[in-house]
Coordinates of C-alpha atoms in Angstrom, one line a residue:
X1131 CA 217.9 79.9 -229.9
X1132 CA 221.0 79.2 -227.9
X1133 CA 223.2 81.7 -229.7
X1134 CA 221.6 84.6 -227.9
X1135 CA 222.2 82.9 -224.6
X1136 CA 225.8 82.0 -225.2
X1137 CA 227.4 85.4 -224.7
X1138 CA 225.6 85.9 -221.4
X1139 CA 226.5 82.4 -220.0
X1140 CA 230.1 82.8 -221.2
X1141 CA 230.5 85.6 -218.6
X1142 CA 229.1 83.5 -215.7
X1143 CA 231.8 81.9 -213.5
X1144 CA 232.1 78.1 -213.6
X1145 CA 231.6 78.0 -209.8
X1146 CA 228.1 79.5 -210.0
X1147 CA 227.0 77.0 -212.7
X1148 CA 228.4 74.2 -210.7
X1149 CA 226.6 75.4 -207.5
X1150 CA 223.3 75.6 -209.5
X1151 CA 223.8 72.1 -210.7
X1152 CA 224.5 70.8 -207.2
X1153 CA 221.4 72.6 -205.9
X1154 CA 219.3 71.0 -208.6
X1155 CA 220.6 67.5 -207.9
X1156 CA 220.0 68.0 -204.1
X1157 CA 216.5 69.0 -204.8
X1158 CA 215.9 66.0 -207.0
X1159 CA 217.3 63.7 -204.3
X1160 CA 215.1 65.3 -201.7
X1161 CA 212.0 65.0 -203.8
X1162 CA 212.9 61.4 -204.7
X1163 CA 213.3 60.5 -201.0
X1164 CA 210.0 62.2 -200.1
X1165 CA 208.2 60.5 -203.0
X1166 CA 209.4 57.1 -201.8
X1167 CA 208.4 57.7 -198.2
X1168 CA 204.9 58.8 -199.3
X1169 CA 204.5 55.7 -201.4
X1170 CA 205.5 53.6 -198.4
X1171 CA 202.9 55.4 -196.3
X1172 CA 200.3 54.8 -198.9
X1173 CA 201.0 51.0 -198.8
X1174 CA 200.7 51.0 -195.0
X1175 CA 197.4 52.9 -195.1
X1176 CA 196.0 50.7 -197.7
X1177 CA 197.0 47.6 -195.7
X1178 CA 195.4 49.1 -192.5
X1179 CA 192.2 49.8 -194.5
X1180 CA 192.0 46.2 -195.6
X1181 CA 192.6 44.9 -192.1
X1182 CA 190.1 47.4 -190.6
X1183 CA 187.5 46.3 -193.2
X1184 CA 187.8 42.7 -192.1
X1185 CA 187.7 43.5 -188.4
X1186 CA 184.7 45.8 -189.0
X1187 CA 182.7 43.1 -190.6
X1188 CA 183.3 40.8 -187.6
X1189 CA 182.6 43.6 -185.1
X1190 CA 179.3 44.4 -186.8
X1191 CA 178.2 40.7 -186.5
X1192 CA 179.3 40.6 -182.8
X1193 CA 177.4 43.9 -182.1
X1194 CA 174.1 42.4 -183.3
X1195 CA 174.5 39.6 -180.8
X1196 CA 175.6 41.9 -178.0
X1197 CA 172.8 44.5 -178.3
X1198 CA 170.2 42.4 -176.4
X1199 CA 172.5 42.6 -173.4
X1200 CA 172.4 46.3 -173.3
X1201 CA 168.8 46.8 -174.2
X1202 CA 167.6 44.3 -171.6
X1203 CA 169.7 45.8 -168.8
X1204 CA 168.4 49.3 -169.6
X1205 CA 164.8 48.2 -169.5
X1206 CA 164.9 47.5 -165.8
X1207 CA 166.1 51.0 -164.9
X1208 CA 163.4 52.5 -167.1
X1209 CA 160.5 50.4 -165.9
X1210 CA 161.4 50.8 -162.2
X1211 CA 162.0 54.5 -162.7
X1212 CA 165.3 54.5 -160.8
X1213 CA 166.6 58.0 -160.0
X1214 CA 169.4 59.1 -157.6
X1215 CA 168.8 61.4 -154.6
X1216 CA 170.0 64.8 -155.5
X1217 CA 171.2 65.8 -152.0
X1218 CA 173.9 63.2 -151.8
X1219 CA 174.7 62.6 -155.5
X1220 CA 178.1 61.1 -156.3
X1221 CA 178.6 60.7 -160.0
X1222 CA 180.9 58.2 -161.7
X1223 CA 181.6 58.4 -165.5
X1224 CA 183.0 55.4 -167.4
X1225 CA 184.7 56.4 -170.7
X1226 CA 184.7 53.6 -173.2
X1227 CA 187.7 54.0 -175.6
X1228 CA 190.7 51.9 -176.5
X1229 CA 194.5 52.0 -176.6
X1230 CA 194.8 52.3 -180.4
X1231 CA 194.7 55.5 -182.5
X1232 CA 194.5 56.3 -186.3
X1233 CA 190.8 56.2 -186.2
X1234 CA 189.5 59.7 -186.6
X1235 CA 187.8 61.5 -183.7
X1236 CA 186.3 58.4 -182.0
X1237 CA 188.2 58.8 -178.7
X1238 CA 188.2 62.6 -178.9
X1239 CA 184.4 62.8 -178.9
X1240 CA 184.1 60.7 -175.7
X1241 CA 186.7 62.8 -174.0
X1242 CA 185.1 66.0 -175.1
X1243 CA 181.8 65.0 -173.7
X1244 CA 183.3 64.2 -170.3
X1245 CA 185.3 67.4 -170.3
X1246 CA 182.1 69.4 -170.8
X1247 CA 180.5 67.6 -167.8
X1248 CA 183.6 68.1 -165.6
X1249 CA 183.6 71.8 -166.4
X1250 CA 180.1 72.1 -164.8
X1251 CA 180.7 69.6 -162.0
X1252 CA 184.3 69.1 -161.0
X1253 CA 183.4 66.4 -158.4
X1254 CA 182.7 63.8 -161.0
X1255 CA 185.0 60.8 -160.9
X1256 CA 186.1 59.1 -164.1
X1257 CA 187.1 55.6 -165.0
X1258 CA 189.0 55.5 -168.3
X1259 CA 188.6 52.3 -170.3
X1260 CA 191.5 52.6 -172.8
X1261 CA 194.6 54.7 -172.7
X1262 CA 193.4 57.2 -175.3
X1263 CA 190.8 58.8 -173.0
X1264 CA 193.3 58.9 -170.1
X1265 CA 195.8 60.7 -172.3
X1266 CA 193.2 63.4 -173.2
X1267 CA 191.6 63.8 -169.8
X1268 CA 194.8 63.7 -167.7
X1269 CA 196.0 67.0 -169.1
X1270 CA 193.4 69.0 -167.1
X1271 CA 191.5 66.6 -165.0
X1272 CA 194.0 64.0 -163.8
X1273 CA 192.7 64.3 -160.2
X1274 CA 189.3 63.1 -161.3
X1275 CA 190.6 59.8 -162.8
X1276 CA 190.0 57.0 -160.4
X1277 CA 191.1 54.0 -162.5
X1278 CA 192.5 53.3 -166.0
X1279 CA 192.0 50.0 -167.9
X1280 CA 194.7 49.3 -170.4
X1281 CA 195.3 46.7 -173.1
X1282 CA 191.9 47.5 -174.7
X1283 CA 191.3 47.3 -178.4
X1284 CA 193.9 44.8 -179.5
X1285 CA 191.4 42.0 -179.4
X1286 CA 187.6 42.0 -179.8
X1287 CA 186.0 42.6 -176.3
X1288 CA 184.4 39.6 -174.6
X1289 CA 181.9 39.3 -171.8
X1290 CA 184.8 38.0 -169.6
X1291 CA 186.6 41.3 -170.1
X1292 CA 183.5 43.2 -169.2
X1293 CA 183.0 41.1 -166.1
X1294 CA 186.6 41.7 -165.0
X1295 CA 186.1 45.4 -165.5
X1296 CA 182.9 45.4 -163.6
X1297 CA 184.5 43.6 -160.7
X1298 CA 187.4 46.2 -160.6
X1299 CA 184.8 49.0 -160.6
X1300 CA 182.8 47.5 -157.8
X1301 CA 185.9 46.8 -155.7
X1302 CA 187.4 50.3 -156.4
X1303 CA 186.2 51.7 -153.0
X1304 CA 184.3 54.7 -154.5
X1305 CA 180.7 54.6 -153.4
X1306 CA 178.8 56.3 -156.2
X1307 CA 175.0 57.0 -156.3
X1308 CA 174.7 57.2 -160.1
X1309 CA 176.7 57.7 -163.2
X1310 CA 177.0 57.3 -166.9
X1311 CA 178.8 55.0 -169.4
X1312 CA 180.0 57.3 -172.2
X1313 CA 180.6 55.4 -175.5
X1314 CA 180.3 55.7 -179.3
X1315 CA 177.1 54.3 -180.6
X1316 CA 177.4 52.8 -184.0
X1317 CA 174.9 53.9 -186.7
X1318 CA 176.4 53.1 -190.1
X1319 CA 179.8 52.5 -191.7
X1320 CA 180.3 56.2 -192.0
X1321 CA 178.4 57.4 -189.0
X1322 CA 178.5 57.1 -185.2
X1323 CA 177.5 59.4 -182.3
X1324 CA 178.6 59.8 -178.7
X1325 CA 175.9 58.4 -176.4
X1326 CA 175.5 57.6 -172.7
X1327 CA 173.8 55.0 -170.5
X1328 CA 172.9 55.7 -166.9
X1329 CA 174.1 53.4 -164.1
X1330 CA 172.9 53.4 -160.5
X1331 CA 174.1 52.1 -157.1
X1332 CA 172.3 49.6 -154.8
X1333 CA 170.8 52.4 -152.6
X1334 CA 169.4 54.3 -155.6
X1335 CA 167.7 51.1 -156.9
X1336 CA 166.3 50.2 -153.5
X1337 CA 164.7 53.6 -153.2
X1338 CA 163.0 53.4 -156.6
X1339 CA 159.2 54.0 -156.4
X1340 CA 158.2 51.2 -158.8
X1341 CA 160.6 48.6 -157.5
X1342 CA 157.8 46.7 -155.5
X1343 CA 156.3 45.8 -158.8
X1344 CA 159.0 43.0 -159.0
X1345 CA 158.2 40.4 -156.4
X1346 CA 160.7 38.6 -154.1
X1347 CA 163.5 41.2 -154.3
X1348 CA 165.8 41.6 -151.4
X1349 CA 169.2 43.3 -151.2
X1350 CA 171.2 40.3 -152.3
X1351 CA 169.1 39.7 -155.3
X1352 CA 169.3 43.3 -156.3
X1353 CA 173.0 43.4 -155.7
X1354 CA 173.6 40.3 -157.9
X1355 CA 171.4 41.8 -160.6
X1356 CA 173.2 45.1 -160.5
X1357 CA 176.5 43.4 -160.9
X1358 CA 175.3 41.4 -163.9
X1359 CA 173.5 44.4 -165.5
X1360 CA 176.7 46.6 -165.1
X1361 CA 178.8 43.8 -166.8
X1362 CA 176.1 43.5 -169.5
X1363 CA 176.1 47.3 -170.1
X1364 CA 179.9 47.4 -170.2
X1365 CA 180.0 44.5 -172.7
X1366 CA 177.4 46.2 -174.9
X1367 CA 179.1 49.6 -174.9
X1368 CA 182.5 48.0 -175.6
X1369 CA 181.1 46.2 -178.6
X1370 CA 179.5 49.5 -179.8
X1371 CA 182.8 51.3 -179.3
X1372 CA 184.8 48.6 -181.1
X1373 CA 182.5 48.6 -184.1
X1374 CA 182.5 52.4 -184.3
X1375 CA 186.3 52.4 -184.0
X1376 CA 186.9 49.9 -186.8
X1377 CA 184.5 51.7 -189.1
X1378 CA 186.1 55.1 -188.4
X1379 CA 189.6 53.6 -188.8
X1380 CA 188.6 52.1 -192.2
X1381 CA 187.2 55.5 -193.3
X1382 CA 190.3 57.4 -192.0
X1383 CA 192.7 55.0 -193.7
X1384 CA 190.8 55.3 -197.0
X1385 CA 191.0 59.1 -196.8
X1386 CA 194.7 58.9 -195.9
X1387 CA 195.3 56.6 -199.0
X1388 CA 193.5 59.1 -201.2
X1389 CA 195.5 62.0 -199.8
X1390 CA 198.8 60.1 -200.3
X1391 CA 197.8 59.4 -203.9
X1392 CA 197.2 63.1 -204.5
X1393 CA 200.5 63.9 -202.9
X1394 CA 202.3 61.3 -205.0
X1395 CA 200.9 62.8 -208.2
X1396 CA 202.0 66.3 -207.2
X1397 CA 205.5 65.1 -206.1
X1398 CA 205.9 63.2 -209.4
X1399 CA 205.0 66.3 -211.4
X1400 CA 207.4 68.4 -209.3
X1401 CA 210.2 65.8 -209.7
X1402 CA 209.7 65.6 -213.5
X1403 CA 209.7 69.4 -213.8
X1404 CA 212.8 69.7 -211.7
X1405 CA 214.6 67.0 -213.6
X1406 CA 213.7 68.7 -216.9
X1407 CA 215.0 72.0 -215.6
X1408 CA 218.3 70.3 -214.5
X1409 CA 218.7 68.7 -217.9
X1410 CA 218.0 72.0 -219.7
X1411 CA 220.5 73.8 -217.5
X1412 CA 223.2 71.2 -218.2
X1413 CA 222.5 71.4 -222.0
X1414 CA 222.9 75.2 -221.9
X1415 CA 226.2 74.9 -220.0
X1416 CA 227.6 72.4 -222.5
X1417 CA 226.6 74.5 -225.5
X1418 CA 227.9 77.6 -223.8
X1419 CA 231.2 75.9 -223.1
X1420 CA 231.4 74.7 -226.7
X1421 CA 230.6 78.1 -228.1
X1422 CA 233.2 79.7 -225.8
X1423 CA 235.9 77.3 -227.1
X1424 CA 234.9 78.0 -230.7
X1425 CA 235.1 81.8 -230.2
X1426 CA 238.6 81.5 -228.8
X1427 CA 239.8 79.5 -231.8

């Protein structure tokens, strides 16, 4: 088998053979480095998946306890049939996201919804809860952002966090008539959807037609209830967003681990084939050199 190859290889300069060997070794080294890095990435994604699974189970339990806050606060607006006056409407959107990424399109969906609304009404003001929504919206609509709440998503949201956010919104100085809280509503471990909850100002609530059904309501009582209801809605939507984020991150890290495993298999096969080719080339060069020496003798 090798005798037919020997005369051809004997005419090839040694520098060319040495260059081919060096290129083969460099390729092997590059493949080995990449294979090692992909294995390290797979370890990280698997660890993040396990952490997200533990956080998701806790977030789901907390969400069941927080849902009565949101459902109860929404019932008042529905029963009283609160609606803003269209002639002097000033809208305020609150985007519920977080500062953390690697969780699929959770934050992108909220930002996409708000961008669609801003395209039709550029006068809408936005409050970004979480740095991810600010990063997406500030590219085109930085002038519409009134406030940004950072350090969101590192720890599970509490009612105290929602109360502080509510206080910052009410003391912002922007007098809105109505608005929406845009958030991700959790459905299942593999499913969530972008949803919105309406919010209203004191004047809009006072002008509601069915408000007299509730007895003994003055401006101070309504104002106190609106503050509590806004904090309750923020707490509820933050819990919904946190649970959706953890489930999406768990799914994303699971897919990333599977993709890394497929890439490891392909790189291992490429590494073995390249190593076999280098070994075969070296054997041919050794046999060629030995045959050349024998022909000289």
